[in-house]
Short mmCIF file of C-alpha atoms and ligand atoms in Angstrom, two decimals:
data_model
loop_
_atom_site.label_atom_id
_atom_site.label_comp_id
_atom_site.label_asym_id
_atom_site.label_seq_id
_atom_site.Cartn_x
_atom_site.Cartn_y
_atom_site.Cartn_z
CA UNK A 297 -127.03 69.77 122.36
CA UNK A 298 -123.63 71.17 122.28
CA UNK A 299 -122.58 72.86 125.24
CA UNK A 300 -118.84 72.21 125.53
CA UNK A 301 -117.34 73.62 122.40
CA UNK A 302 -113.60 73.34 122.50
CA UNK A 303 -113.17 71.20 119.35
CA UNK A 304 -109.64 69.82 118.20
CA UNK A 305 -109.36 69.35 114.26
CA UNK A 306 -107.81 65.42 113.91
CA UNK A 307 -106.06 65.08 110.06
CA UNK A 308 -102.83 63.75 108.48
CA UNK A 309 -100.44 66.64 108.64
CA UNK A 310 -99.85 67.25 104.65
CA UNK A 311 -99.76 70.60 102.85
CA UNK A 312 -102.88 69.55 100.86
CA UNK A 313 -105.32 68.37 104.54
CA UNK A 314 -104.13 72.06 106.04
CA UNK A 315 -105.94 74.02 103.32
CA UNK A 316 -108.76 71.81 103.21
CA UNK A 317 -109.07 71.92 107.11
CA UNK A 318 -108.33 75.96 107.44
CA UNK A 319 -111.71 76.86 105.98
CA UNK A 320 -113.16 74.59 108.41
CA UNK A 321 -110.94 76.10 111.29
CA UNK A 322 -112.55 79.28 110.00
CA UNK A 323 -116.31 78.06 109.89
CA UNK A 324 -116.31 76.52 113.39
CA UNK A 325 -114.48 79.72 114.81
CA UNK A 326 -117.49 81.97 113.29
CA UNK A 327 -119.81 79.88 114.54
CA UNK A 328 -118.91 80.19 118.27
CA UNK A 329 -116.58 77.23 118.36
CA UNK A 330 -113.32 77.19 120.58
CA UNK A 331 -110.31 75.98 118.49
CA UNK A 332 -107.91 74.19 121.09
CA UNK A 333 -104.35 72.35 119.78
CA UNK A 334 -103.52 69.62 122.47
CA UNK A 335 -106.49 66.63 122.82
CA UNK A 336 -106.05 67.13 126.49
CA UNK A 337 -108.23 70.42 125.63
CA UNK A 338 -111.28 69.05 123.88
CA UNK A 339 -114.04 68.47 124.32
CA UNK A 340 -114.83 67.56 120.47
CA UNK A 341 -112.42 65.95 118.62
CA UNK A 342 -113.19 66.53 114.55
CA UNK A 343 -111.69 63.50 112.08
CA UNK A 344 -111.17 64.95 108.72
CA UNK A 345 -110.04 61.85 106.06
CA UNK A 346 -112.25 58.88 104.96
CA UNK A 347 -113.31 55.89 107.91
CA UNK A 348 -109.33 55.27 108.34
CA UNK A 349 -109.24 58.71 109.53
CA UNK A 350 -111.50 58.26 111.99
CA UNK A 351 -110.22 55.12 113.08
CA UNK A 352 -106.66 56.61 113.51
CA UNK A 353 -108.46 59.56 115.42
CA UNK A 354 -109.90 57.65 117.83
CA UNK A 355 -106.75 55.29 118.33
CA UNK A 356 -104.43 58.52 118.64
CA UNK A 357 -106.45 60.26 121.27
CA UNK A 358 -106.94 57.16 123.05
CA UNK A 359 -110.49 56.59 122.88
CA UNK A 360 -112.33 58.89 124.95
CA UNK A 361 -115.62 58.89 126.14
CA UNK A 362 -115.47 62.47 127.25
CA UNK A 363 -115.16 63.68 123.60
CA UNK A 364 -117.76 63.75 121.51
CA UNK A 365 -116.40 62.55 117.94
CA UNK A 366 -117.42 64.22 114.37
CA UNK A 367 -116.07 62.40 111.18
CA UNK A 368 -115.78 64.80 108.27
CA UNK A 369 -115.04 63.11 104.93
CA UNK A 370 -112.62 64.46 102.36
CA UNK A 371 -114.73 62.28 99.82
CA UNK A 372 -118.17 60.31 100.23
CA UNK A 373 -119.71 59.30 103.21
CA UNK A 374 -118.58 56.63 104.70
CA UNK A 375 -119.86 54.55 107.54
CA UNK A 376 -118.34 56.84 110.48
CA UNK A 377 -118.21 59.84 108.86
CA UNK A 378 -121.65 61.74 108.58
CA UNK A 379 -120.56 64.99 107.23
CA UNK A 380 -118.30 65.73 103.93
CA UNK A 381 -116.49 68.87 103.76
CA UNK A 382 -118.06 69.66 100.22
CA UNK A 383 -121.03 70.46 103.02
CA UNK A 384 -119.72 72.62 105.36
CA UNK A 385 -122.67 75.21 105.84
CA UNK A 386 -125.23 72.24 105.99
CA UNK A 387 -123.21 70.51 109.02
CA UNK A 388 -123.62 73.69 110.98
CA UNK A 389 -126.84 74.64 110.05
CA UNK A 390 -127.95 70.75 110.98
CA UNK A 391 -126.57 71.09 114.36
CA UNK A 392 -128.05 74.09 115.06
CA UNK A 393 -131.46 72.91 113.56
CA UNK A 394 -131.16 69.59 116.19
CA UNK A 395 -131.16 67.39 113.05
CA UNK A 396 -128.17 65.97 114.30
CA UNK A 397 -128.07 63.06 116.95
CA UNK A 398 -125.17 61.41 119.62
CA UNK A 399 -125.04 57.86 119.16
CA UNK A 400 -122.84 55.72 121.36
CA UNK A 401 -120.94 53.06 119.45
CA UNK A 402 -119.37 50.58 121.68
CA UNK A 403 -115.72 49.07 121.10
CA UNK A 404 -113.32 46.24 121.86
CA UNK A 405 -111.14 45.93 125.06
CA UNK A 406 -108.44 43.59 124.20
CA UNK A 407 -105.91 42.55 126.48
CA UNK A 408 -102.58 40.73 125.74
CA UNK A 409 -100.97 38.69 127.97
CA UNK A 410 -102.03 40.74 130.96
CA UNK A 411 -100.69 43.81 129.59
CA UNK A 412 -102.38 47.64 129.05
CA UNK A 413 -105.74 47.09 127.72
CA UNK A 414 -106.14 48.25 124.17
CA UNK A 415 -109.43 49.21 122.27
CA UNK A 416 -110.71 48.97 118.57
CA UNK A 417 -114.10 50.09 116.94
CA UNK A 418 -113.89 48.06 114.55
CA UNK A 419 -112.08 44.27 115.05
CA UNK A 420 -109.36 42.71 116.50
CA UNK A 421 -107.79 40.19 113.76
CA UNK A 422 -105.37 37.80 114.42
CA UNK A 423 -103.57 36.33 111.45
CA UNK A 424 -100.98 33.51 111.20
CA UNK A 425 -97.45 35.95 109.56
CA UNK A 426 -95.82 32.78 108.09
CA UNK A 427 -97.70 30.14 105.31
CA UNK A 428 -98.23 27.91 108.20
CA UNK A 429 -101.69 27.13 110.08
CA UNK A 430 -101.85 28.68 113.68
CA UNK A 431 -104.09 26.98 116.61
CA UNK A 432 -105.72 28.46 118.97
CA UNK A 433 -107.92 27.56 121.63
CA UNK A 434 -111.40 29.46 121.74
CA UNK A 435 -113.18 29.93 125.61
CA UNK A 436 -116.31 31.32 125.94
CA UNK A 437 -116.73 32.84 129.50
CA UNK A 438 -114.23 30.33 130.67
CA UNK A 439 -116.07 27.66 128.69
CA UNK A 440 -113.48 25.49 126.18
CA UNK A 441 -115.25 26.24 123.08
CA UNK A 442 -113.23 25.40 119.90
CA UNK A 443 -110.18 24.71 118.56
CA UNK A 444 -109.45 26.63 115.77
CA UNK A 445 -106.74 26.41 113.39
CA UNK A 446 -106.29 28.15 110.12
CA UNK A 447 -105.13 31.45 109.34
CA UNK A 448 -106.68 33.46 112.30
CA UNK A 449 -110.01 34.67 113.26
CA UNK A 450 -111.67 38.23 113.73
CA UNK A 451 -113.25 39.57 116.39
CA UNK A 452 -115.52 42.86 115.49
CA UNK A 453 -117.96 45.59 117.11
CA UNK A 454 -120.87 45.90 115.46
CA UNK A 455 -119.96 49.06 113.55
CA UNK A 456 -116.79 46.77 112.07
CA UNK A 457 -119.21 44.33 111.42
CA UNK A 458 -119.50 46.35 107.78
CA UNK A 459 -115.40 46.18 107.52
CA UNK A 460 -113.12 43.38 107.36
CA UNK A 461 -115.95 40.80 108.79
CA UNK A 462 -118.04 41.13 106.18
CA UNK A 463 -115.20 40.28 103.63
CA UNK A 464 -115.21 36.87 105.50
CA UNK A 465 -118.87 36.33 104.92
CA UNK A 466 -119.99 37.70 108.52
CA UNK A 467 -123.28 39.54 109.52
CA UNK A 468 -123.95 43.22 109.44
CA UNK A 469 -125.00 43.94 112.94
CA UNK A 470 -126.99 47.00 114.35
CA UNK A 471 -124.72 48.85 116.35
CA UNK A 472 -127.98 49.65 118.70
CA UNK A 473 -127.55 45.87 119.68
CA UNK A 474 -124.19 45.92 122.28
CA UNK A 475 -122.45 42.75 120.94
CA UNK A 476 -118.84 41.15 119.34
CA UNK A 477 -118.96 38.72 116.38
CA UNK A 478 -116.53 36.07 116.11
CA UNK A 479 -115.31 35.44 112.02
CA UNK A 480 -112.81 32.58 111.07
CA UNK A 481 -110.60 33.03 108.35
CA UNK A 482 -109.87 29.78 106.62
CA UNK A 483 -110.41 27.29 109.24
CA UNK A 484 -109.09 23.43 108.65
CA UNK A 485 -111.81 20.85 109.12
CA UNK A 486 -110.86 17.38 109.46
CA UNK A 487 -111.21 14.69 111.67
CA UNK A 488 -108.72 16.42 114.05
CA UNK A 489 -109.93 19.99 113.41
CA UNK A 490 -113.42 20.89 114.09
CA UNK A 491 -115.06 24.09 114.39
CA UNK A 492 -118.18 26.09 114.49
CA UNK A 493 -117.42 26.91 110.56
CA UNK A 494 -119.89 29.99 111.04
CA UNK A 495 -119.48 33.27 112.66
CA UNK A 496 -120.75 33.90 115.89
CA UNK A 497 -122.55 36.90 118.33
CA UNK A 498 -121.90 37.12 121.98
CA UNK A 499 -123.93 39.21 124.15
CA UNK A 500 -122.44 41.96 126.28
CA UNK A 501 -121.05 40.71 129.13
CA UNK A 502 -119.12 37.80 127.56
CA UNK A 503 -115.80 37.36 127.61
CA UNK A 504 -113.58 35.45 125.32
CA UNK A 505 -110.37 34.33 125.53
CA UNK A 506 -108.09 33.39 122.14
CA UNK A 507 -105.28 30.85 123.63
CA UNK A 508 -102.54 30.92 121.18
CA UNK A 509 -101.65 27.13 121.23
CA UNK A 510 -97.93 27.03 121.77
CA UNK A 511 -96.55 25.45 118.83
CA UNK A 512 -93.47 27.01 117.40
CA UNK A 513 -95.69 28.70 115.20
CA UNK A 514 -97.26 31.62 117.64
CA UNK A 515 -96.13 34.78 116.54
CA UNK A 516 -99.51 36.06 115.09
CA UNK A 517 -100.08 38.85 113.65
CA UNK A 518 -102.68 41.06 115.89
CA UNK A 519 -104.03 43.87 114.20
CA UNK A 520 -106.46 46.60 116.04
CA UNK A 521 -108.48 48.26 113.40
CA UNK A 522 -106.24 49.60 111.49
CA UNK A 523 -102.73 48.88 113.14
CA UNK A 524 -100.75 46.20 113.61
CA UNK A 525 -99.62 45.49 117.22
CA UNK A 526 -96.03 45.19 117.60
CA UNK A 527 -96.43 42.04 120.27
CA UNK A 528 -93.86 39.41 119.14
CA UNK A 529 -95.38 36.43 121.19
CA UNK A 530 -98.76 36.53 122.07
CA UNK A 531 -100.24 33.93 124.49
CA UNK A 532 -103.91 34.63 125.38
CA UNK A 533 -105.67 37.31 123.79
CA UNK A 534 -108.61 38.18 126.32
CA UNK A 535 -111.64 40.28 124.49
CA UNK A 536 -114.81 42.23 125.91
CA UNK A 537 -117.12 44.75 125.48
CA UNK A 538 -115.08 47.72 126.86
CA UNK A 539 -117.11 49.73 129.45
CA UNK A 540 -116.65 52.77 127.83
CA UNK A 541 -118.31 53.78 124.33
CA UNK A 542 -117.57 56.21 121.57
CA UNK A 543 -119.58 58.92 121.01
CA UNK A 544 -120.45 59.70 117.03
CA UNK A 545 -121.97 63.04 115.73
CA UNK A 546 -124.48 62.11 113.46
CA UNK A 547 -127.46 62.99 111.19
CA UNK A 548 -130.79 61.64 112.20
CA UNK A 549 -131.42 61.53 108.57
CA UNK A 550 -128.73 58.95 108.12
CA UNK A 551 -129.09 55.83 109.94
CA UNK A 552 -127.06 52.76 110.16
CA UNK A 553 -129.03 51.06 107.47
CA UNK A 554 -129.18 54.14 105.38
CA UNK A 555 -125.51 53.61 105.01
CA UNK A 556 -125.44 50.29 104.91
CA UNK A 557 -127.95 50.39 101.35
CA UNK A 558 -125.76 53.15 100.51
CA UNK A 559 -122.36 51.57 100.23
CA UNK A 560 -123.73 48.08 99.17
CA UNK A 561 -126.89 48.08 97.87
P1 LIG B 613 -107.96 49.97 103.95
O1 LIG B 613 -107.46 48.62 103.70
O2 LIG B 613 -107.41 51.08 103.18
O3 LIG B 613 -109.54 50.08 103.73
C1 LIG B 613 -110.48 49.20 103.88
C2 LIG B 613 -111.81 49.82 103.41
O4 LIG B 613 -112.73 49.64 104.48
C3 LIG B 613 -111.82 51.31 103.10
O5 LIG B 613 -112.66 51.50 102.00
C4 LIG B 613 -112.40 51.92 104.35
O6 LIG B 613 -113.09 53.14 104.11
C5 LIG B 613 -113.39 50.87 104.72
N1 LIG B 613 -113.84 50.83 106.11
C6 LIG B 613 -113.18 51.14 107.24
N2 LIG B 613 -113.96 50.93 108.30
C7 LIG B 613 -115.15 50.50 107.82
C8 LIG B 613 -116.37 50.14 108.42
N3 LIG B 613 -116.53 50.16 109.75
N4 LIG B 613 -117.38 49.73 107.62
C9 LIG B 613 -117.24 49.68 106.29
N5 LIG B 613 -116.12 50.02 105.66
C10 LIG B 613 -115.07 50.41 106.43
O7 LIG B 613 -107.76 50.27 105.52
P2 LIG B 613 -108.44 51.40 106.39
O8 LIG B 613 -109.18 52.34 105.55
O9 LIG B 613 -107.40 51.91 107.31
O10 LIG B 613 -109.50 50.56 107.21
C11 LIG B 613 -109.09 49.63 108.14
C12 LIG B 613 -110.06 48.51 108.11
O11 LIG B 613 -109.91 47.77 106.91
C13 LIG B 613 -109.84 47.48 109.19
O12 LIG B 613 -110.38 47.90 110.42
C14 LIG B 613 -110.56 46.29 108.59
O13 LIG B 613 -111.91 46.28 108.99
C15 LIG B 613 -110.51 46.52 107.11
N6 LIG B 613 -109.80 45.45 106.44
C16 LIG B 613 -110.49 44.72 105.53
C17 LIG B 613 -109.91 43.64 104.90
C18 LIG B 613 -110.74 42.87 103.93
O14 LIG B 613 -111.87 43.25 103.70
N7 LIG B 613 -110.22 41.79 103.39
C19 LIG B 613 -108.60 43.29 105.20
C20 LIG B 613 -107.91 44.05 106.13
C21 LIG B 613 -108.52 45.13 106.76
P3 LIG B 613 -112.31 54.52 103.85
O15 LIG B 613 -111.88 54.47 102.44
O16 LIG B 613 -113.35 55.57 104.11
O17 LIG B 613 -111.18 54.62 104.80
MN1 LIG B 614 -92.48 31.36 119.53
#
């Protein structure tokens, strides 16, 4: 399953990750692994930390679909991390016993006023920063669909469909089903104000487009996954399934559901 073995170990550089990832260093070494030190190298990139781990691993080595992606957890499992390292032997011995699958998880391609695309696997959020509304103008596929205006709106994969969407009362989606879901967060509803007050699923090859009304109030906040974009002034925020998808090590034993009961049931 595993040809390719130059693997590149992904953690926060602290005193106390280093000598939990050495032994791990060690195991893959023994176990016919190449250990490489620049991403450019690898051809498995290993995330050691909880989900934020991963998410940072994936954002720091810039999302590649050449890599195949493990998630390790320092804790319990969590939704992209299939292995903990309180397992170590079992993750090896899984692999080797083909008890272990590749699943492809897609992700966001956001673009920002015409600038370098950027990608998220779990949601792009876009928040009002000041204790005034923000409006913006919501196009489906060049279709005028909404106006929106509250404190922002979320747009998430399917795998962040368990993350900050479902704080804001959004589905859990299958991440077998190639989608984004569209989540308000605090929308005004008046006479002036209308909109779809639910969430919402677009198919694959939709594309939205978030117009950030110009107001005087348009400095949103635009966070992908994890991090805050440093854009200032943000105009039109243009979102779509990215071409590319991540690929996830993972147990067959542990499916999407599986974690889903896990973690909330
Ligand atoms: P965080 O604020 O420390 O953690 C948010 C929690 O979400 C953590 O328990 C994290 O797990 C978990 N998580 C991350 N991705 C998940 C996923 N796909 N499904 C289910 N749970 C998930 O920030 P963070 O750990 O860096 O995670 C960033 C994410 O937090 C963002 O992408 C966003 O989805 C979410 N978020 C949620 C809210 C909210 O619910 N109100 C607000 C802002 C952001 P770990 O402990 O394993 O890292
Ligand atoms: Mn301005």
């Amino acid at each position: 399953m595993i040809s390719r073995k130059n693997l590149y170990f992904f953690y926060k550089q602290t005193p106390d990750m280093q000598e939990i990832v050495t032994p791990l260093e060690d195991l893959a070494e023994e176990n016919g692994f190449h250990l490489v030190h620049t991403i450019d190298e690898a051809n498995i990139i290993v995330s050691v930390g909880g989900d934020n781990a991963f998410l940072q691993a994936t954002r720091k080595t810039g999302f590649r679909d050449d890599c195949l992606y493990i998630g390790v957890n320092t804790d319990q499992l969590g939704f992209y991390t299939d292995f903990t390292i309180s397992d170590q032997k079992r993750m090896i011995q899984a692999m080797k016993n083909d008890e272990v699958e590749v699943r492809r998880y897609p992700v966001l391609e956001v673009t920002i006023d015409n600038e370098k695309p950027i990608f998220c696997l779990n949601e792009c959020s876009i928040r009002s920063n000041v204790i005034k509304t923000f409006v913006i103008d919501v196009v489906i596929d060049e279709f005028p669909f909404e106006t929106f205006r509250g404190d922002g709106m979320i747009v998430s994969t399917p795998t962040g469909s368990t993350a900050y969407n479902k704080s804001v009362r959004g589905a859990v989606i299958d991440p077998t089903l190639p989608s984004m879901q569209v989540s308000e967060l605090a929308s005004l509803n008046n006479n002036q104000y209308r909109t779809l007050g639910t969430s919402f699923v677009l198919g694959p090859d939709r594309k939205l487009l978030l117009n950030v009304v110009q107001d005087g109030n348009d400095h949103p906040i635009i966070g992908a996954d994890n991090e805050a974009l440093s854009i200032r002034h943000a105009k039109q925020i243009s979102i779509k399934l990215a071409d590319r998808h991540i690929k996830v090590l993972k147990l067959k034993s542990n499916s999407f559901w599986q974690k889903v009961q896990r973690n909330f049931l």
